[in-house]
Amino acid sequence: MLPPPPRTPRAPWWFVVVILLVSLPTFTFIPQAADVVEQARWLGTAYMGWLYPAYVVISGICAWMCYPQRRAVAWILVALVALTDIGLFITVI
């Protein structure tokens, strides 16, 4: 009988909380994104307002997945999401 495969390490709960805290401002951006999409329709860049929430979700998932092996990359992804949050809210507001 074969031994069970080793369990893969997971990201700690506090890192998941950090990812959620950094990602939560995105949900406040969605109503503003609808306005950005409406205003940018004549420029042909209406999809840009909806790419940001997708970017944040994908970055959060990637940071959560790579934390056990590559902690520096996970922290860089979290920092990039935080910086884009700050930059986007300064630009939109």
PDB file of C-alpha atoms in Angstrom:
ATOM      1  CA  MET A   1       0.000   0.000   0.000  1.00  0.00           C
ATOM      2  CA  LEU A   2       1.323   3.415  -0.942  1.00  0.00           C
ATOM      3  CA  PRO A   3       1.655   6.149   1.645  1.00  0.00           C
ATOM      4  CA  PRO A   4      -0.639   9.138   1.173  1.00  0.00           C
ATOM      5  CA  PRO A   5       0.847  12.029  -0.783  1.00  0.00           C
ATOM      6  CA  PRO A   6       2.327  14.800   1.333  1.00  0.00           C
ATOM      7  CA  ARG A   7      -0.008  17.689   2.058  1.00  0.00           C
ATOM      8  CA  THR A   8       0.846  20.855   0.269  1.00  0.00           C
ATOM      9  CA  PRO A   9       1.342  23.802   2.601  1.00  0.00           C
ATOM     10  CA  ARG A  10      -1.273  26.528   2.523  1.00  0.00           C
ATOM     11  CA  ALA A  11      -1.157  30.237   3.074  1.00  0.00           C
ATOM     12  CA  PRO A  12      -1.753  31.174   6.727  1.00  0.00           C
ATOM     13  CA  TRP A  13      -5.117  32.611   7.725  1.00  0.00           C
ATOM     14  CA  TRP A  14      -3.660  36.048   8.453  1.00  0.00           C
ATOM     15  CA  PHE A  15      -2.309  36.303   4.900  1.00  0.00           C
ATOM     16  CA  VAL A  16      -5.756  35.472   3.532  1.00  0.00           C
ATOM     17  CA  VAL A  17      -7.143  38.283   5.710  1.00  0.00           C
ATOM     18  CA  VAL A  18      -4.506  40.674   4.298  1.00  0.00           C
ATOM     19  CA  ILE A  19      -5.486  39.695   0.743  1.00  0.00           C
ATOM     20  CA  LEU A  20      -9.165  40.270   1.533  1.00  0.00           C
ATOM     21  CA  LEU A  21      -8.493  43.643   3.163  1.00  0.00           C
ATOM     22  CA  VAL A  22      -6.494  44.806   0.162  1.00  0.00           C
ATOM     23  CA  SER A  23      -9.121  43.477  -2.265  1.00  0.00           C
ATOM     24  CA  LEU A  24     -12.212  44.883  -0.527  1.00  0.00           C
ATOM     25  CA  PRO A  25     -11.859  48.445  -1.890  1.00  0.00           C
ATOM     26  CA  THR A  26     -12.421  46.950  -5.339  1.00  0.00           C
ATOM     27  CA  PHE A  27     -16.055  46.276  -4.469  1.00  0.00           C
ATOM     28  CA  THR A  28     -16.555  49.975  -3.755  1.00  0.00           C
ATOM     29  CA  PHE A  29     -15.070  50.741  -7.158  1.00  0.00           C
ATOM     30  CA  ILE A  30     -17.664  48.743  -9.126  1.00  0.00           C
ATOM     31  CA  PRO A  31     -20.339  51.517  -9.100  1.00  0.00           C
ATOM     32  CA  GLN A  32     -17.672  53.997 -10.146  1.00  0.00           C
ATOM     33  CA  ALA A  33     -16.516  51.588 -12.854  1.00  0.00           C
ATOM     34  CA  ALA A  34     -19.978  51.689 -14.403  1.00  0.00           C
ATOM     35  CA  ASP A  35     -19.669  55.470 -14.637  1.00  0.00           C
ATOM     36  CA  VAL A  36     -16.151  55.195 -16.086  1.00  0.00           C
ATOM     37  CA  VAL A  37     -17.409  52.702 -18.670  1.00  0.00           C
ATOM     38  CA  GLU A  38     -20.270  55.014 -19.627  1.00  0.00           C
ATOM     39  CA  GLN A  39     -17.965  58.027 -19.996  1.00  0.00           C
ATOM     40  CA  ALA A  40     -15.266  56.095 -21.872  1.00  0.00           C
ATOM     41  CA  ARG A  41     -17.628  54.558 -24.419  1.00  0.00           C
ATOM     42  CA  TRP A  42     -16.796  57.215 -27.009  1.00  0.00           C
ATOM     43  CA  LEU A  43     -13.081  56.504 -26.579  1.00  0.00           C
ATOM     44  CA  GLY A  44     -13.522  52.824 -27.339  1.00  0.00           C
ATOM     45  CA  THR A  45     -12.017  51.852 -23.957  1.00  0.00           C
ATOM     46  CA  ALA A  46     -15.201  50.875 -22.138  1.00  0.00           C
ATOM     47  CA  TYR A  47     -13.802  47.482 -21.129  1.00  0.00           C
ATOM     48  CA  MET A  48     -11.055  49.060 -19.010  1.00  0.00           C
ATOM     49  CA  GLY A  49     -13.425  49.842 -16.139  1.00  0.00           C
ATOM     50  CA  TRP A  50     -14.254  46.164 -15.729  1.00  0.00           C
ATOM     51  CA  LEU A  51     -10.723  44.816 -16.121  1.00  0.00           C
ATOM     52  CA  TYR A  52      -9.644  46.236 -12.763  1.00  0.00           C
ATOM     53  CA  PRO A  53     -11.882  44.025 -10.596  1.00  0.00           C
ATOM     54  CA  ALA A  54     -10.808  40.991 -12.633  1.00  0.00           C
ATOM     55  CA  TYR A  55      -7.159  41.974 -12.134  1.00  0.00           C
ATOM     56  CA  VAL A  56      -7.626  42.258  -8.365  1.00  0.00           C
ATOM     57  CA  VAL A  57      -9.342  38.875  -8.088  1.00  0.00           C
ATOM     58  CA  ILE A  58      -6.727  37.130 -10.217  1.00  0.00           C
ATOM     59  CA  SER A  59      -3.866  38.786  -8.297  1.00  0.00           C
ATOM     60  CA  GLY A  60      -5.399  37.751  -4.973  1.00  0.00           C
ATOM     61  CA  ILE A  61      -5.753  34.150  -6.100  1.00  0.00           C
ATOM     62  CA  CYS A  62      -2.195  34.094  -7.445  1.00  0.00           C
ATOM     63  CA  ALA A  63      -0.826  35.579  -4.206  1.00  0.00           C
ATOM     64  CA  TRP A  64      -2.733  32.999  -2.146  1.00  0.00           C
ATOM     65  CA  MET A  65      -1.490  30.140  -4.333  1.00  0.00           C
ATOM     66  CA  CYS A  66       2.170  31.151  -4.443  1.00  0.00           C
ATOM     67  CA  TYR A  67       2.599  32.153  -0.772  1.00  0.00           C
ATOM     68  CA  PRO A  68       3.875  28.758   0.490  1.00  0.00           C
ATOM     69  CA  GLN A  69       6.703  28.530  -2.075  1.00  0.00           C
ATOM     70  CA  ARG A  70       7.345  32.133  -3.118  1.00  0.00           C
ATOM     71  CA  ARG A  71       6.510  34.526  -0.335  1.00  0.00           C
ATOM     72  CA  ALA A  72       8.261  37.489  -1.914  1.00  0.00           C
ATOM     73  CA  VAL A  73       6.166  37.185  -5.078  1.00  0.00           C
ATOM     74  CA  ALA A  74       2.984  36.946  -2.990  1.00  0.00           C
ATOM     75  CA  TRP A  75       3.866  40.126  -1.080  1.00  0.00           C
ATOM     76  CA  ILE A  76       4.744  41.910  -4.327  1.00  0.00           C
ATOM     77  CA  LEU A  77       1.331  41.001  -5.762  1.00  0.00           C
ATOM     78  CA  VAL A  78      -0.413  42.276  -2.620  1.00  0.00           C
ATOM     79  CA  ALA A  79       1.620  45.502  -2.748  1.00  0.00           C
ATOM     80  CA  LEU A  80       0.757  46.026  -6.431  1.00  0.00           C
ATOM     81  CA  VAL A  81      -2.945  45.586  -5.711  1.00  0.00           C
ATOM     82  CA  ALA A  82      -2.692  48.080  -2.829  1.00  0.00           C
ATOM     83  CA  LEU A  83      -0.812  50.598  -4.988  1.00  0.00           C
ATOM     84  CA  THR A  84      -3.287  50.293  -7.855  1.00  0.00           C
ATOM     85  CA  ASP A  85      -6.147  50.727  -5.361  1.00  0.00           C
ATOM     86  CA  ILE A  86      -4.584  53.942  -4.112  1.00  0.00           C
ATOM     87  CA  GLY A  87      -3.784  55.201  -7.598  1.00  0.00           C
ATOM     88  CA  LEU A  88      -7.182  54.409  -8.993  1.00  0.00           C
ATOM     89  CA  PHE A  89      -9.074  56.015  -6.150  1.00  0.00           C
ATOM     90  CA  ILE A  90      -6.951  59.147  -6.391  1.00  0.00           C
ATOM     91  CA  THR A  91      -7.706  59.339 -10.113  1.00  0.00           C
ATOM     92  CA  VAL A  92     -11.417  58.554  -9.914  1.00  0.00           C
ATOM     93  CA  ILE A  93     -12.308  60.645  -6.882  1.00  0.00           C
TER      94      ILE A  93
END
